[in-house]
Coordinates of C-alpha atoms in Angstrom, one line a residue:
X1342 CA -126.2 24.7 -30.3
X1343 CA -126.3 23.8 -26.7
X1344 CA -128.8 25.6 -24.5
X1345 CA -130.2 25.1 -21.0
X1346 CA -133.9 25.0 -20.3
X1347 CA -135.9 25.5 -17.2
X1348 CA -138.1 22.5 -16.2
X1349 CA -141.9 22.6 -16.4
X1350 CA -142.8 24.0 -12.9
X1351 CA -144.4 20.8 -11.6
X1352 CA -141.6 18.6 -12.9
X1353 CA -138.7 20.2 -11.1
X1354 CA -136.9 17.4 -9.3
X1355 CA -137.1 17.3 -5.5
X1356 CA -133.5 16.6 -4.4
X1357 CA -131.8 17.2 -1.1
X1358 CA -129.0 19.0 -2.9
X1359 CA -131.3 21.6 -4.4
X1360 CA -133.3 21.9 -1.1
X1361 CA -130.0 23.0 0.5
X1362 CA -129.2 25.7 -2.0
X1363 CA -129.1 29.3 -0.7
X1364 CA -132.1 31.5 -1.2
X1365 CA -132.0 33.8 -4.2
X1366 CA -131.5 37.0 -2.2
X1367 CA -133.0 39.3 -4.8
X1368 CA -136.3 37.5 -4.7
X1369 CA -136.8 38.5 -1.1
X1370 CA -136.9 42.2 -1.8
X1371 CA -140.2 44.1 -1.6
X1372 CA -141.4 45.1 -5.1
X1373 CA -140.9 48.7 -6.0
X1374 CA -144.0 50.9 -6.0
X1375 CA -145.9 51.3 -9.3
X1376 CA -145.1 54.5 -11.2
X1377 CA -147.8 56.8 -12.3
X1378 CA -149.2 55.7 -15.7
X1379 CA -148.1 58.1 -18.4
X1380 CA -150.7 59.9 -20.6
X1381 CA -151.7 57.9 -23.7
X1382 CA -150.4 54.6 -22.2
X1383 CA -152.1 51.4 -21.1
X1384 CA -151.0 49.3 -18.2
X1385 CA -151.2 45.5 -18.6
X1386 CA -150.9 43.1 -15.7
X1387 CA -150.5 39.4 -16.2
X1388 CA -150.8 36.6 -13.6
X1389 CA -151.0 32.8 -13.7
X1390 CA -153.3 32.3 -10.7
X1391 CA -153.4 28.5 -10.8
X1392 CA -157.1 28.3 -10.4
X1393 CA -159.9 30.9 -9.9
X1394 CA -161.6 29.1 -6.9
X1395 CA -159.7 30.9 -4.1
X1396 CA -160.8 34.3 -5.6
X1397 CA -164.4 33.4 -5.4
X1398 CA -164.6 32.1 -1.8
X1399 CA -166.1 34.3 0.8
X1400 CA -163.6 33.8 3.6
X1401 CA -160.1 32.8 2.6
X1402 CA -157.6 35.3 4.1
X1403 CA -156.2 33.0 6.8
X1404 CA -156.4 29.9 4.6
X1405 CA -154.1 31.3 2.0
X1406 CA -151.6 33.1 4.1
X1407 CA -148.2 32.5 2.5
X1408 CA -145.8 30.0 3.9
X1409 CA -143.1 32.0 5.8
X1410 CA -139.4 31.3 6.0
X1411 CA -137.9 31.7 9.5
X1412 CA -137.7 35.2 10.9
X1413 CA -140.0 36.8 8.3
X1414 CA -143.4 38.4 8.5
X1415 CA -144.6 37.9 5.0
X1416 CA -148.4 37.3 4.7
X1417 CA -150.3 36.9 1.5
X1418 CA -152.8 39.5 0.3
X1419 CA -156.4 38.4 0.5
X1420 CA -157.3 36.6 -2.7
X1421 CA -159.6 39.3 -4.1
X1422 CA -159.7 40.3 -7.8
X1423 CA -161.2 43.7 -7.0
X1424 CA -158.7 44.2 -4.2
X1425 CA -155.8 43.3 -6.7
X1426 CA -157.1 45.8 -9.2
X1427 CA -157.4 48.5 -6.5
X1428 CA -154.0 47.8 -4.9
X1429 CA -152.3 48.2 -8.3
X1430 CA -154.0 51.5 -9.2
X1431 CA -156.8 50.1 -11.4
X1432 CA -154.7 48.8 -14.4
X1433 CA -156.1 49.0 -17.9
X1434 CA -156.0 45.3 -18.5
X1435 CA -155.5 42.2 -16.3
X1436 CA -154.6 38.9 -17.9
X1437 CA -155.2 35.7 -15.9
X1438 CA -153.9 32.3 -16.9
X1439 CA -154.8 28.8 -15.7
X1440 CA -158.2 29.9 -14.4
X1441 CA -159.5 26.3 -14.5
X1442 CA -163.1 27.0 -15.5
X1443 CA -165.2 24.6 -17.6
X1444 CA -166.5 26.0 -20.8
X1445 CA -170.2 25.5 -19.9
X1446 CA -169.8 26.7 -16.3
X1447 CA -171.6 30.0 -16.6
X1448 CA -172.1 30.3 -12.9
X1449 CA -168.4 30.6 -12.2
X1450 CA -167.9 32.9 -15.2
X1451 CA -170.6 35.2 -13.9
X1452 CA -169.1 35.0 -10.4
X1453 CA -165.8 36.4 -11.8
X1454 CA -167.7 39.2 -13.5
X1455 CA -169.3 40.0 -10.2
X1456 CA -166.0 39.8 -8.3
X1457 CA -164.2 42.4 -10.4
X1458 CA -167.1 44.9 -10.0
X1459 CA -168.2 44.4 -6.4
X1460 CA -167.2 47.6 -4.6
X1461 CA -164.8 47.1 -1.7
X1462 CA -165.6 48.5 1.7
X1463 CA -162.9 51.1 1.3
X1464 CA -164.6 52.3 -1.9
X1465 CA -168.0 52.5 -0.2
X1466 CA -166.6 54.2 2.9
X1467 CA -164.7 56.8 1.0
X1468 CA -167.4 57.5 -1.6
X1469 CA -164.7 57.2 -4.3
X1470 CA -165.5 54.2 -6.4
X1471 CA -163.1 52.7 -8.9
X1472 CA -163.7 51.9 -12.5
X1473 CA -165.8 49.1 -13.9
X1474 CA -164.4 46.1 -15.6
X1475 CA -165.4 43.4 -18.1
X1476 CA -164.2 39.8 -18.2
X1477 CA -163.6 37.8 -21.3
X1478 CA -162.9 34.1 -21.2
X1479 CA -161.2 31.7 -23.6
X1480 CA -161.8 28.2 -22.1
X1481 CA -160.9 24.6 -23.2
X1482 CA -163.1 23.0 -25.9
X1483 CA -161.0 19.9 -26.5
X1484 CA -162.4 16.7 -25.2
X1485 CA -159.2 14.7 -25.7
X1486 CA -156.4 17.1 -24.6
X1487 CA -158.1 19.3 -22.0
X1488 CA -160.3 16.9 -20.0
X1489 CA -159.4 18.0 -16.5
X1490 CA -159.9 16.0 -13.4
X1491 CA -162.4 13.2 -14.0
X1492 CA -163.4 14.9 -17.3
X1493 CA -164.6 18.0 -15.6
X1494 CA -163.0 20.3 -18.2
X1495 CA -161.7 22.5 -15.3
X1496 CA -158.1 22.9 -16.7
X1497 CA -156.1 25.6 -18.4
X1498 CA -158.2 28.6 -19.6
X1499 CA -157.4 32.3 -19.7
X1500 CA -159.4 35.3 -18.7
X1501 CA -158.8 38.9 -20.0
X1502 CA -160.2 41.6 -17.8
X1503 CA -160.5 45.1 -19.3
X1504 CA -161.5 48.5 -17.9
X1505 CA -164.8 49.4 -19.6
X1506 CA -163.5 53.0 -20.2
X1507 CA -161.0 51.6 -22.7
X1508 CA -163.9 51.6 -25.2
X1509 CA -163.9 55.4 -25.0
X1510 CA -160.4 55.5 -26.5
X1511 CA -160.3 52.4 -28.7
X1512 CA -162.3 50.2 -30.9
X1513 CA -161.9 47.0 -28.8
X1514 CA -162.1 43.5 -30.3
X1515 CA -161.8 40.4 -28.2
X1516 CA -161.0 37.1 -30.0
X1517 CA -159.4 33.7 -29.8
X1518 CA -157.4 31.9 -32.4
X1519 CA -158.8 29.0 -34.4
X1520 CA -155.9 26.6 -33.8
X1521 CA -156.2 26.7 -30.0
X1522 CA -158.8 24.5 -28.5
X1523 CA -157.2 24.2 -25.0
X1524 CA -158.1 27.8 -23.8
X1525 CA -154.5 29.1 -24.0
X1526 CA -154.7 32.3 -26.0
X1527 CA -157.0 35.4 -25.8
X1528 CA -156.3 38.4 -28.1
X1529 CA -157.2 42.0 -27.2
X1530 CA -157.1 44.3 -30.2
X1531 CA -157.1 48.0 -29.5
X1532 CA -157.6 50.1 -32.6
X1533 CA -157.5 53.9 -32.5
X1534 CA -157.1 56.6 -35.2
X1535 CA -153.3 56.5 -34.6
X1536 CA -152.5 53.0 -33.6
X1537 CA -153.3 49.3 -33.9
X1538 CA -152.2 47.2 -31.0
X1539 CA -152.8 43.4 -30.6
X1540 CA -152.1 42.1 -27.0
X1541 CA -151.9 38.3 -26.5
X1542 CA -152.9 36.7 -23.2
X1543 CA -150.7 33.6 -23.2
X1544 CA -150.7 30.3 -21.4
X1545 CA -148.1 28.3 -23.4
X1546 CA -148.0 24.5 -23.5
X1547 CA -146.0 22.7 -20.9
X1548 CA -143.8 20.2 -22.9
X1549 CA -144.0 16.6 -21.6
X1550 CA -143.9 13.1 -22.9
X1551 CA -147.6 12.7 -22.4
X1552 CA -149.6 12.0 -25.6
X1553 CA -151.2 14.7 -27.7
X1554 CA -154.3 13.7 -29.5
X1555 CA -156.1 15.0 -32.6
X1556 CA -158.8 17.3 -31.2
X1557 CA -161.4 15.9 -33.6
X1558 CA -160.6 12.1 -33.6
X1559 CA -158.7 11.5 -30.4
X1560 CA -156.0 9.7 -32.3
X1561 CA -152.5 10.1 -30.8
X1562 CA -150.5 12.4 -33.1
X1563 CA -147.4 13.0 -31.0
X1564 CA -146.4 14.2 -27.5
X1565 CA -147.1 17.4 -25.6
X1566 CA -143.5 18.4 -26.6
X1567 CA -144.6 18.2 -30.3
X1568 CA -147.7 20.3 -29.5
X1569 CA -145.5 22.9 -27.8
X1570 CA -143.3 23.2 -31.0
X1571 CA -146.4 23.4 -33.1
X1572 CA -147.8 26.2 -31.0
X1573 CA -144.6 28.2 -31.4
X1574 CA -144.9 27.9 -35.2
X1575 CA -148.6 28.8 -35.3
X1576 CA -148.1 31.7 -32.9
X1577 CA -145.3 33.1 -35.0
X1578 CA -147.5 32.9 -38.1
X1579 CA -150.4 34.6 -36.3
X1580 CA -148.1 37.5 -35.2
X1581 CA -146.4 37.9 -38.5
X1582 CA -149.8 38.1 -40.3
X1583 CA -150.9 40.8 -37.9
X1584 CA -147.7 42.8 -38.4
X1585 CA -148.2 42.5 -42.2
X1586 CA -151.6 44.1 -41.7
X1587 CA -150.1 47.0 -39.7
X1588 CA -150.6 45.8 -36.2
X1589 CA -148.1 46.1 -33.4
X1590 CA -148.0 42.9 -31.3
X1591 CA -147.3 42.4 -27.6
X1592 CA -147.3 38.9 -26.1
X1593 CA -147.7 38.5 -22.3
X1594 CA -148.3 35.7 -19.9
X1595 CA -146.9 32.3 -18.8
X1596 CA -144.6 31.2 -21.6
X1597 CA -143.6 28.0 -19.8
X1598 CA -139.9 28.4 -20.8
X1599 CA -137.2 30.5 -19.1
X1600 CA -135.2 32.4 -21.8
X1601 CA -131.7 31.7 -20.6
X1602 CA -129.4 30.8 -17.6
X1603 CA -130.1 34.1 -15.9
X1604 CA -133.8 33.1 -15.6
X1605 CA -133.5 30.1 -13.3
X1606 CA -132.4 29.5 -9.7
X1607 CA -130.4 27.7 -8.7
X1608 CA -130.0 26.6 -12.3
X1609 CA -131.9 25.6 -15.4
X1610 CA -132.7 22.1 -16.4
X1611 CA -130.9 20.4 -19.3
X1612 CA -132.5 16.9 -18.9
X1613 CA -134.2 15.4 -20.8
X1614 CA -132.8 17.0 -23.9
X1615 CA -136.2 17.7 -25.4
X1616 CA -136.5 20.7 -23.1
X1617 CA -133.3 22.1 -24.7
X1618 CA -134.8 21.7 -28.1
X1619 CA -138.0 23.3 -27.0
X1620 CA -136.2 26.4 -25.7
X1621 CA -134.1 26.7 -28.9
X1622 CA -137.2 26.5 -31.0
X1623 CA -138.9 29.2 -28.8
X1624 CA -136.0 31.5 -29.5
X1625 CA -135.9 30.7 -33.2
X1626 CA -139.6 31.3 -33.7
X1627 CA -140.4 34.2 -31.4
X1628 CA -137.3 35.9 -30.0
X1629 CA -134.6 35.7 -32.6
X1630 CA -134.6 36.7 -36.3
X1631 CA -131.7 35.7 -38.5
X1632 CA -130.3 38.4 -40.7
X1633 CA -131.2 38.2 -44.4
X1634 CA -134.1 35.7 -43.7
X1635 CA -137.8 36.1 -43.1
X1636 CA -137.8 33.4 -40.4
X1637 CA -139.0 34.2 -36.9
X1638 CA -140.9 37.0 -35.2
X1639 CA -137.8 38.7 -33.9
X1640 CA -139.6 39.7 -30.7
X1641 CA -137.9 41.5 -27.8
X1642 CA -137.9 40.1 -24.2
X1643 CA -138.8 43.4 -22.6
X1644 CA -137.7 42.6 -19.1
X1645 CA -134.2 41.6 -20.2
X1646 CA -133.9 44.6 -22.5
X1647 CA -134.9 47.0 -19.8
X1648 CA -133.2 45.4 -16.8
X1649 CA -130.0 43.9 -18.2
X1650 CA -128.4 41.2 -16.1
X1651 CA -130.8 41.6 -13.1
X1652 CA -132.1 38.3 -11.9
X1653 CA -135.7 38.3 -10.9
X1654 CA -138.2 35.4 -11.0
X1655 CA -141.9 34.8 -11.4
X1656 CA -142.5 31.1 -10.6
X1657 CA -142.0 30.0 -7.0
X1658 CA -142.8 26.4 -6.1
X1659 CA -145.2 26.2 -3.1
X1660 CA -143.5 22.9 -2.1
X1661 CA -140.2 24.7 -1.5
X1662 CA -138.9 27.4 0.8
X1663 CA -139.4 30.8 -0.9
X1664 CA -136.5 31.6 -3.2
X1665 CA -134.8 28.2 -3.2
X1666 CA -136.3 27.1 -6.6
X1667 CA -137.6 29.6 -9.0
X1668 CA -137.8 30.6 -12.7
X1669 CA -138.7 33.6 -14.8
X1670 CA -141.3 32.0 -17.1
X1671 CA -143.8 34.8 -17.1
X1672 CA -142.9 37.8 -19.3
X1673 CA -143.8 40.2 -22.1
X1674 CA -142.5 39.9 -25.7
X1675 CA -142.8 43.0 -27.9
X1676 CA -142.6 43.0 -31.6
X1677 CA -139.4 44.7 -32.7
X1678 CA -141.1 47.8 -34.1
X1679 CA -143.0 48.5 -30.8
X1680 CA -139.7 48.3 -28.9
X1681 CA -137.6 50.3 -31.4
X1682 CA -140.1 53.2 -31.4
X1683 CA -139.9 53.5 -27.7
X1684 CA -143.5 52.5 -27.0
X1685 CA -142.7 50.3 -24.0
X1686 CA -142.5 52.7 -21.1
X1687 CA -142.1 50.6 -17.9
X1688 CA -142.0 47.0 -16.7
X1689 CA -142.1 45.3 -13.4
X1690 CA -142.2 41.9 -11.6
X1691 CA -144.2 41.8 -8.3
X1692 CA -142.0 39.1 -6.8
X1693 CA -143.0 38.7 -3.2
X1694 CA -144.8 36.0 -1.2
X1695 CA -147.6 38.5 -0.6
X1696 CA -148.2 39.1 -4.3
X1697 CA -147.9 35.4 -5.1
X1698 CA -151.0 34.9 -3.0
X1699 CA -152.7 31.5 -3.5
X1700 CA -150.8 30.9 -6.7
X1701 CA -147.3 29.6 -7.5
X1702 CA -146.6 32.5 -9.9
X1703 CA -146.1 36.2 -9.2
X1704 CA -147.7 39.0 -11.3
X1705 CA -145.9 41.0 -13.9
X1706 CA -146.8 44.3 -15.6
X1707 CA -145.9 46.5 -18.5
X1708 CA -146.8 50.1 -19.6
X1709 CA -147.2 50.5 -23.4
X1710 CA -147.9 53.7 -25.2
X1711 CA -150.6 53.8 -27.9
X1712 CA -149.6 57.1 -29.4
X1713 CA -146.8 56.8 -31.9
X1714 CA -146.0 60.5 -31.6
X1715 CA -144.9 59.9 -28.0
X1716 CA -142.4 57.2 -28.9
X1717 CA -138.6 57.7 -29.1
X1718 CA -136.2 55.6 -31.1
X1719 CA -134.4 53.1 -28.9
X1720 CA -131.0 51.7 -29.8
X1721 CA -131.1 47.9 -30.0

């Protein structure tokens, strides 16, 4: 079966032909305002921030103003974690990917905790203070595959930021998965009397021809492409086991693959062919379930289900003019039961230069109900 595949973001070829392609018009629109959060729902934001450092500097507003196409006035929001949470109505959960924090760097981890709870001037002036948050990190612990620049260990890594008042409604469990040593997966388990919801904070492997080494011995055991395929399989198994135990599953984050031709502009990459195989495997393991077989998670690409043929993107190269080279590689995948019971309430992509900020990805968000009584059957 022939399928296209988007390139790994940093590997998209710099050609004059592509540089001259027209801007994807729909990416220049201002994101719609966030709707009010429904009762008994949680709002989850996800954002690949491409490094935590800008969010911990004291004065960065001018340094990280977005590059502006001719005749536009787009300026990046200040890189403030607390400001992000306030601007987006204090979401229940914020997933960050590619935080680039070393495992033993407690100073930076503590600085993130302080940043999400340091009251903004607007909060102090108004006397109305927003909620408190807690940060949970899953960081690389693989000396052979996640060394970082000059062995610093500052590479990959995810951070899950939760409102502390979630613990008033749920039994909250934070965990990683044993087969991930690169800091790519954090799992938030929300358990109440009426529901069990496991939400995965994902930073998927970027498939390349670079070697992948055994985390224990350092022996080369394949390529990063091979590890990407292995991650698809292990993730599928993890989710199926949770579903068997009565959990609903929601995956969110940077999947490092665009699902189909509608999710790349000006087009998706088909060379080298291994990217085609990676994408086919992603569909087989996580998005498609064959009839009369038990293979695959059978997950639902929530954006595509809710927005049909609409083309919106989440990755925008900072080396290109806004909208000339972009992909939808960040999204949420819901287990089929969660979708069919109507538990997914709303979904959005914050695709603007302002929201991209110092990153090369834009934030996404989803509202999911945790009360089965509120769900409605959705035709698939």
